[in-house]
Amino acid sequence: MGKPKFYDFCVHAIPDGDNTVEQLAALARHFRYSGIALANHSDKLPQSRPLITSPEGFEIFRGIELVEENPSKLHGLIGKYRKSVDVLIVHGGSEAVNRAALENPRVDILNHPAFDKSSGLNQVLAKAAAENDVAIGLTLRPFLHSRGSRRIRMLSDLRANLDLARKYDVSLVLSSDAMSCFDLRSPMETLALAEVCGLEEDEALEAISTAPEKILSRNSPGPGYIREGVEVLEEGDYF
């Protein structure tokens, strides 16, 4: 077997984050990622995207992280964006939003399922994730930017979600959730941090290589799958 390919499937560029696509892609390639998914929040999409030349041997995928607290409206957004992106993520939180995402097979990843003092997941939702092949996203930025009791609570929630994912064989996707270049971590650093958070080495490896590749395989060939560069995307391309 060849060397695994590593992917960061949740990276936020201007205007959602602080850096341009070019800056994020260049640093991710320097860290030896094979590709990234640009997943700006749905309320912070660029008006247009300029033509970008992808670094050689590196892939940039079109993604989005949907933000909507109303489950009915969320289903509408999923239908609106599904065909125009390679990676469709839902920003979770409440049990109602988590349920809407995990029961919809058109969703690829549910990020941030924790909300307040609850993990946001339970056995019913974990079973729905497995049945609909929706991955649970494990994002490093919130953990790295937290301290004290908040970090302890986040670790507790994460480990509870891990237990459910293992029990019901739910896929995990590990990403930086980077809002700037300073949030990006190399694959080796990401794997080490994941193990600190409770993942086994093989689980962490699968979460940044095999699981993302599975999503790409399921959704490709699609309109946003990019090998040699990033095409010009106008605002209308998201509809």
GROMACS .gro file of C-alpha atoms in nm:
model
  239
    1MET     CA    1   0.000   0.000   0.000
    2GLY     CA    2   0.113   0.353  -0.072
    3LYS     CA    3   0.142   0.634   0.174
    4PRO     CA    4  -0.193   0.767   0.297
    5LYS     CA    5  -0.322   1.096   0.163
    6PHE     CA    6  -0.418   1.350   0.428
    7TYR     CA    7  -0.703   1.598   0.397
    8ASP     CA    8  -0.833   1.891   0.600
    9PHE     CA    9  -1.203   1.907   0.522
   10CYS     CA   10  -1.299   2.225   0.707
   11VAL     CA   11  -1.099   2.537   0.628
   12HIS     CA   12  -1.250   2.888   0.629
   13ALA     CA   13  -1.116   3.156   0.393
   14ILE     CA   14  -1.194   3.527   0.356
   15PRO     CA   15  -1.457   3.662   0.429
   16ASP     CA   16  -1.528   3.388   0.686
   17GLY     CA   17  -1.166   3.353   0.794
   18ASP     CA   18  -0.862   3.580   0.802
   19ASN     CA   19  -0.659   3.443   0.509
   20THR     CA   20  -0.703   3.395   0.137
   21VAL     CA   21  -0.756   3.061  -0.033
   22GLU     CA   22  -0.407   3.086  -0.181
   23GLN     CA   23  -0.245   3.136   0.159
   24LEU     CA   24  -0.434   2.848   0.319
   25ALA     CA   25  -0.368   2.613   0.028
   26ALA     CA   26   0.003   2.698   0.017
   27LEU     CA   27   0.048   2.630   0.387
   28ALA     CA   28  -0.157   2.311   0.378
   29ARG     CA   29   0.053   2.185   0.088
   30HIS     CA   30   0.369   2.276   0.282
   31PHE     CA   31   0.234   2.063   0.568
   32ARG     CA   32   0.202   1.777   0.315
   33TYR     CA   33  -0.173   1.760   0.294
   34SER     CA   34  -0.308   1.623  -0.033
   35GLY     CA   35  -0.601   1.860  -0.030
   36ILE     CA   36  -0.836   2.086   0.163
   37ALA     CA   37  -1.208   2.163   0.148
   38LEU     CA   38  -1.297   2.531   0.161
   39ALA     CA   39  -1.602   2.528   0.385
   40ASN     CA   40  -1.709   2.882   0.465
   41HIS     CA   41  -2.019   2.916   0.678
   42SER     CA   42  -2.329   2.966   0.468
   43ASP     CA   43  -2.385   3.314   0.610
   44LYS     CA   44  -2.031   3.421   0.515
   45LEU     CA   45  -1.986   3.314   0.156
   46PRO     CA   46  -1.778   3.530  -0.079
   47GLN     CA   47  -1.968   3.734  -0.335
   48SER     CA   48  -1.745   3.578  -0.598
   49ARG     CA   49  -1.433   3.367  -0.609
   50PRO     CA   50  -1.135   3.464  -0.824
   51LEU     CA   51  -0.952   3.221  -1.046
   52ILE     CA   52  -0.699   3.033  -0.835
   53THR     CA   53  -0.421   2.807  -0.953
   54SER     CA   54  -0.392   2.511  -0.720
   55PRO     CA   55  -0.038   2.414  -0.619
   56GLU     CA   56   0.094   2.115  -0.811
   57GLY     CA   57   0.006   1.784  -0.651
   58PHE     CA   58  -0.260   1.944  -0.434
   59GLU     CA   59  -0.640   1.949  -0.458
   60ILE     CA   60  -0.892   2.208  -0.348
   61PHE     CA   61  -1.251   2.101  -0.299
   62ARG     CA   62  -1.563   2.311  -0.286
   63GLY     CA   63  -1.737   2.287   0.050
   64ILE     CA   64  -1.984   2.469   0.271
   65GLU     CA   65  -2.079   2.464   0.638
   66LEU     CA   66  -2.451   2.529   0.670
   67VAL     CA   67  -2.564   2.739   0.964
   68GLU     CA   68  -2.938   2.725   1.038
   69GLU     CA   69  -3.124   2.669   1.364
   70ASN     CA   70  -3.458   2.586   1.202
   71PRO     CA   71  -3.460   2.219   1.090
   72SER     CA   72  -3.709   2.282   0.807
   73LYS     CA   73  -3.500   2.566   0.669
   74LEU     CA   74  -3.188   2.354   0.710
   75HIS     CA   75  -3.335   2.084   0.485
   76GLY     CA   76  -3.403   2.357   0.230
   77LEU     CA   77  -3.042   2.473   0.242
   78ILE     CA   78  -2.917   2.117   0.202
   79GLY     CA   79  -3.121   2.082  -0.115
   80LYS     CA   80  -3.007   2.422  -0.236
   81TYR     CA   81  -2.633   2.360  -0.205
   82ARG     CA   82  -2.590   1.982  -0.236
   83LYS     CA   83  -2.524   1.969  -0.610
   84SER     CA   84  -2.281   2.260  -0.612
   85VAL     CA   85  -2.036   2.138  -0.346
   86ASP     CA   86  -1.811   1.839  -0.291
   87VAL     CA   87  -1.830   1.849   0.089
   88LEU     CA   88  -2.151   1.950   0.265
   89ILE     CA   89  -2.116   2.015   0.637
   90VAL     CA   90  -2.383   2.113   0.888
   91HIS     CA   91  -2.290   2.326   1.187
   92GLY     CA   92  -2.470   2.141   1.464
   93GLY     CA   93  -2.570   2.233   1.816
   94SER     CA   94  -2.922   2.171   1.932
   95GLU     CA   95  -3.065   1.820   1.924
   96ALA     CA   96  -3.318   1.929   1.661
   97VAL     CA   97  -3.047   2.053   1.424
   98ASN     CA   98  -2.830   1.749   1.489
   99ARG     CA   99  -3.124   1.519   1.416
  100ALA     CA  100  -3.210   1.702   1.093
  101ALA     CA  101  -2.851   1.667   0.974
  102LEU     CA  102  -2.795   1.306   1.076
  103GLU     CA  103  -3.124   1.186   0.930
  104ASN     CA  104  -3.044   1.341   0.590
  105PRO     CA  105  -2.820   1.121   0.369
  106ARG     CA  106  -2.728   1.422   0.155
  107VAL     CA  107  -2.520   1.559   0.444
  108ASP     CA  108  -2.154   1.454   0.456
  109ILE     CA  109  -2.043   1.576   0.800
  110LEU     CA  110  -2.201   1.713   1.118
  111ASN     CA  111  -1.960   1.950   1.292
  112HIS     CA  112  -1.993   2.092   1.644
  113PRO     CA  113  -2.270   1.863   1.769
  114ALA     CA  114  -2.210   1.976   2.128
  115PHE     CA  115  -2.435   2.245   2.271
  116ASP     CA  116  -2.425   2.398   2.617
  117LYS     CA  117  -2.380   2.121   2.877
  118SER     CA  118  -2.501   1.839   2.652
  119SER     CA  119  -2.298   1.643   2.403
  120GLY     CA  120  -2.578   1.694   2.152
  121LEU     CA  121  -2.564   1.326   2.055
  122ASN     CA  122  -2.741   1.021   2.185
  123GLN     CA  123  -2.794   0.661   2.081
  124VAL     CA  124  -3.082   0.745   1.847
  125LEU     CA  125  -2.881   1.012   1.666
  126ALA     CA  126  -2.571   0.795   1.645
  127LYS     CA  127  -2.776   0.518   1.489
  128ALA     CA  128  -2.920   0.767   1.238
  129ALA     CA  129  -2.568   0.882   1.149
  130ALA     CA  130  -2.462   0.524   1.078
  131GLU     CA  131  -2.774   0.445   0.874
  132ASN     CA  132  -2.744   0.760   0.662
  133ASP     CA  133  -2.364   0.754   0.633
  134VAL     CA  134  -2.319   1.098   0.788
  135ALA     CA  135  -1.981   1.147   0.953
  136ILE     CA  136  -1.928   1.321   1.285
  137GLY     CA  137  -1.676   1.602   1.256
  138LEU     CA  138  -1.403   1.640   1.516
  139THR     CA  139  -1.267   1.994   1.494
  140LEU     CA  140  -0.945   2.101   1.660
  141ARG     CA  141  -0.976   2.482   1.664
  142PRO     CA  142  -1.240   2.504   1.940
  143PHE     CA  143  -1.035   2.270   2.156
  144LEU     CA  144  -0.708   2.458   2.097
  145HIS     CA  145  -0.870   2.794   2.173
  146SER     CA  146  -1.037   2.681   2.494
  147ARG     CA  147  -0.895   2.674   2.845
  148GLY     CA  148  -0.982   2.549   3.192
  149SER     CA  149  -1.329   2.414   3.263
  150ARG     CA  150  -1.448   2.480   2.908
  151ARG     CA  151  -1.174   2.258   2.763
  152ILE     CA  152  -1.250   1.988   3.020
  153ARG     CA  153  -1.618   1.995   2.924
  154MET     CA  154  -1.532   1.981   2.554
  155LEU     CA  155  -1.308   1.678   2.612
  156SER     CA  156  -1.583   1.507   2.807
  157ASP     CA  157  -1.836   1.572   2.529
  158LEU     CA  158  -1.591   1.458   2.263
  159ARG     CA  159  -1.518   1.130   2.441
  160ALA     CA  160  -1.889   1.066   2.490
  161ASN     CA  161  -1.940   1.118   2.117
  162LEU     CA  162  -1.648   0.887   2.045
  163ASP     CA  163  -1.806   0.612   2.252
  164LEU     CA  164  -2.129   0.645   2.055
  165ALA     CA  165  -1.944   0.654   1.722
  166ARG     CA  166  -1.757   0.337   1.809
  167LYS     CA  167  -2.069   0.157   1.928
  168TYR     CA  168  -2.266   0.233   1.610
  169ASP     CA  169  -1.972   0.236   1.365
  170VAL     CA  170  -2.014   0.602   1.273
  171SER     CA  171  -1.748   0.759   1.051
  172LEU     CA  172  -1.533   1.036   1.197
  173VAL     CA  173  -1.371   1.323   1.006
  174LEU     CA  174  -1.092   1.514   1.178
  175SER     CA  175  -1.028   1.872   1.064
  176SER     CA  176  -0.866   2.193   1.179
  177ASP     CA  177  -1.177   2.413   1.139
  178ALA     CA  178  -0.914   2.677   1.066
  179MET     CA  179  -1.018   3.042   1.063
  180SER     CA  180  -0.662   3.148   0.975
  181CYS     CA  181  -0.327   3.001   0.880
  182PHE     CA  182  -0.237   3.001   1.248
  183ASP     CA  183  -0.506   2.738   1.310
  184LEU     CA  184  -0.367   2.490   1.058
  185ARG     CA  185  -0.170   2.196   1.196
  186SER     CA  186   0.039   1.940   1.011
  187PRO     CA  187  -0.103   1.588   0.975
  188MET     CA  188   0.140   1.456   1.236
  189GLU     CA  189   0.043   1.728   1.484
  190THR     CA  190  -0.323   1.661   1.410
  191LEU     CA  191  -0.280   1.289   1.475
  192ALA     CA  192  -0.099   1.358   1.802
  193LEU     CA  193  -0.369   1.600   1.920
  194ALA     CA  194  -0.638   1.351   1.824
  195GLU     CA  195  -0.480   1.085   2.042
  196VAL     CA  196  -0.473   1.331   2.333
  197CYS     CA  197  -0.847   1.380   2.274
  198GLY     CA  198  -0.907   1.007   2.304
  199LEU     CA  199  -0.879   0.866   1.952
  200GLU     CA  200  -0.675   0.557   1.885
  201GLU     CA  201  -0.397   0.593   1.629
  202ASP     CA  202  -0.585   0.399   1.361
  203GLU     CA  203  -0.904   0.596   1.426
  204ALA     CA  204  -0.725   0.929   1.391
  205LEU     CA  205  -0.549   0.818   1.073
  206GLU     CA  206  -0.876   0.706   0.917
  207ALA     CA  207  -1.042   1.036   1.016
  208ILE     CA  208  -0.801   1.247   0.807
  209SER     CA  209  -0.743   1.008   0.519
  210THR     CA  210  -0.984   0.721   0.453
  211ALA     CA  211  -1.303   0.893   0.569
  212PRO     CA  212  -1.247   1.207   0.356
  213GLU     CA  213  -1.160   0.992   0.056
  214LYS     CA  214  -1.484   0.800   0.106
  215ILE     CA  215  -1.679   1.127   0.093
  216LEU     CA  216  -1.500   1.232  -0.226
  217SER     CA  217  -1.564   0.895  -0.384
  218ARG     CA  218  -1.933   0.918  -0.299
  219ASN     CA  219  -1.976   1.272  -0.433
  220SER     CA  220  -1.743   1.269  -0.736
  221PRO     CA  221  -1.733   1.330  -1.016
  222GLY     CA  222  -1.909   1.652  -0.931
  223PRO     CA  223  -1.913   2.011  -1.056
  224GLY     CA  224  -1.659   2.127  -0.802
  225TYR     CA  225  -1.405   1.847  -0.812
  226ILE     CA  226  -1.078   2.020  -0.895
  227ARG     CA  227  -0.752   1.861  -0.996
  228GLU     CA  228  -0.551   2.119  -1.181
  229GLY     CA  229  -0.691   2.435  -1.029
  230VAL     CA  230  -0.996   2.611  -0.895
  231GLU     CA  231  -1.248   2.739  -1.145
  232VAL     CA  232  -1.413   3.079  -1.124
  233LEU     CA  233  -1.720   3.058  -0.902
  234GLU     CA  234  -1.972   3.336  -0.911
  235GLU     CA  235  -2.237   3.379  -0.646
  236GLY     CA  236  -2.491   3.207  -0.868
  237ASP     CA  237  -2.285   2.887  -0.871
  238TYR     CA  238  -2.399   2.818  -0.514
  239PHE     CA  239  -2.764   2.802  -0.612
   0.00000   0.00000   0.00000
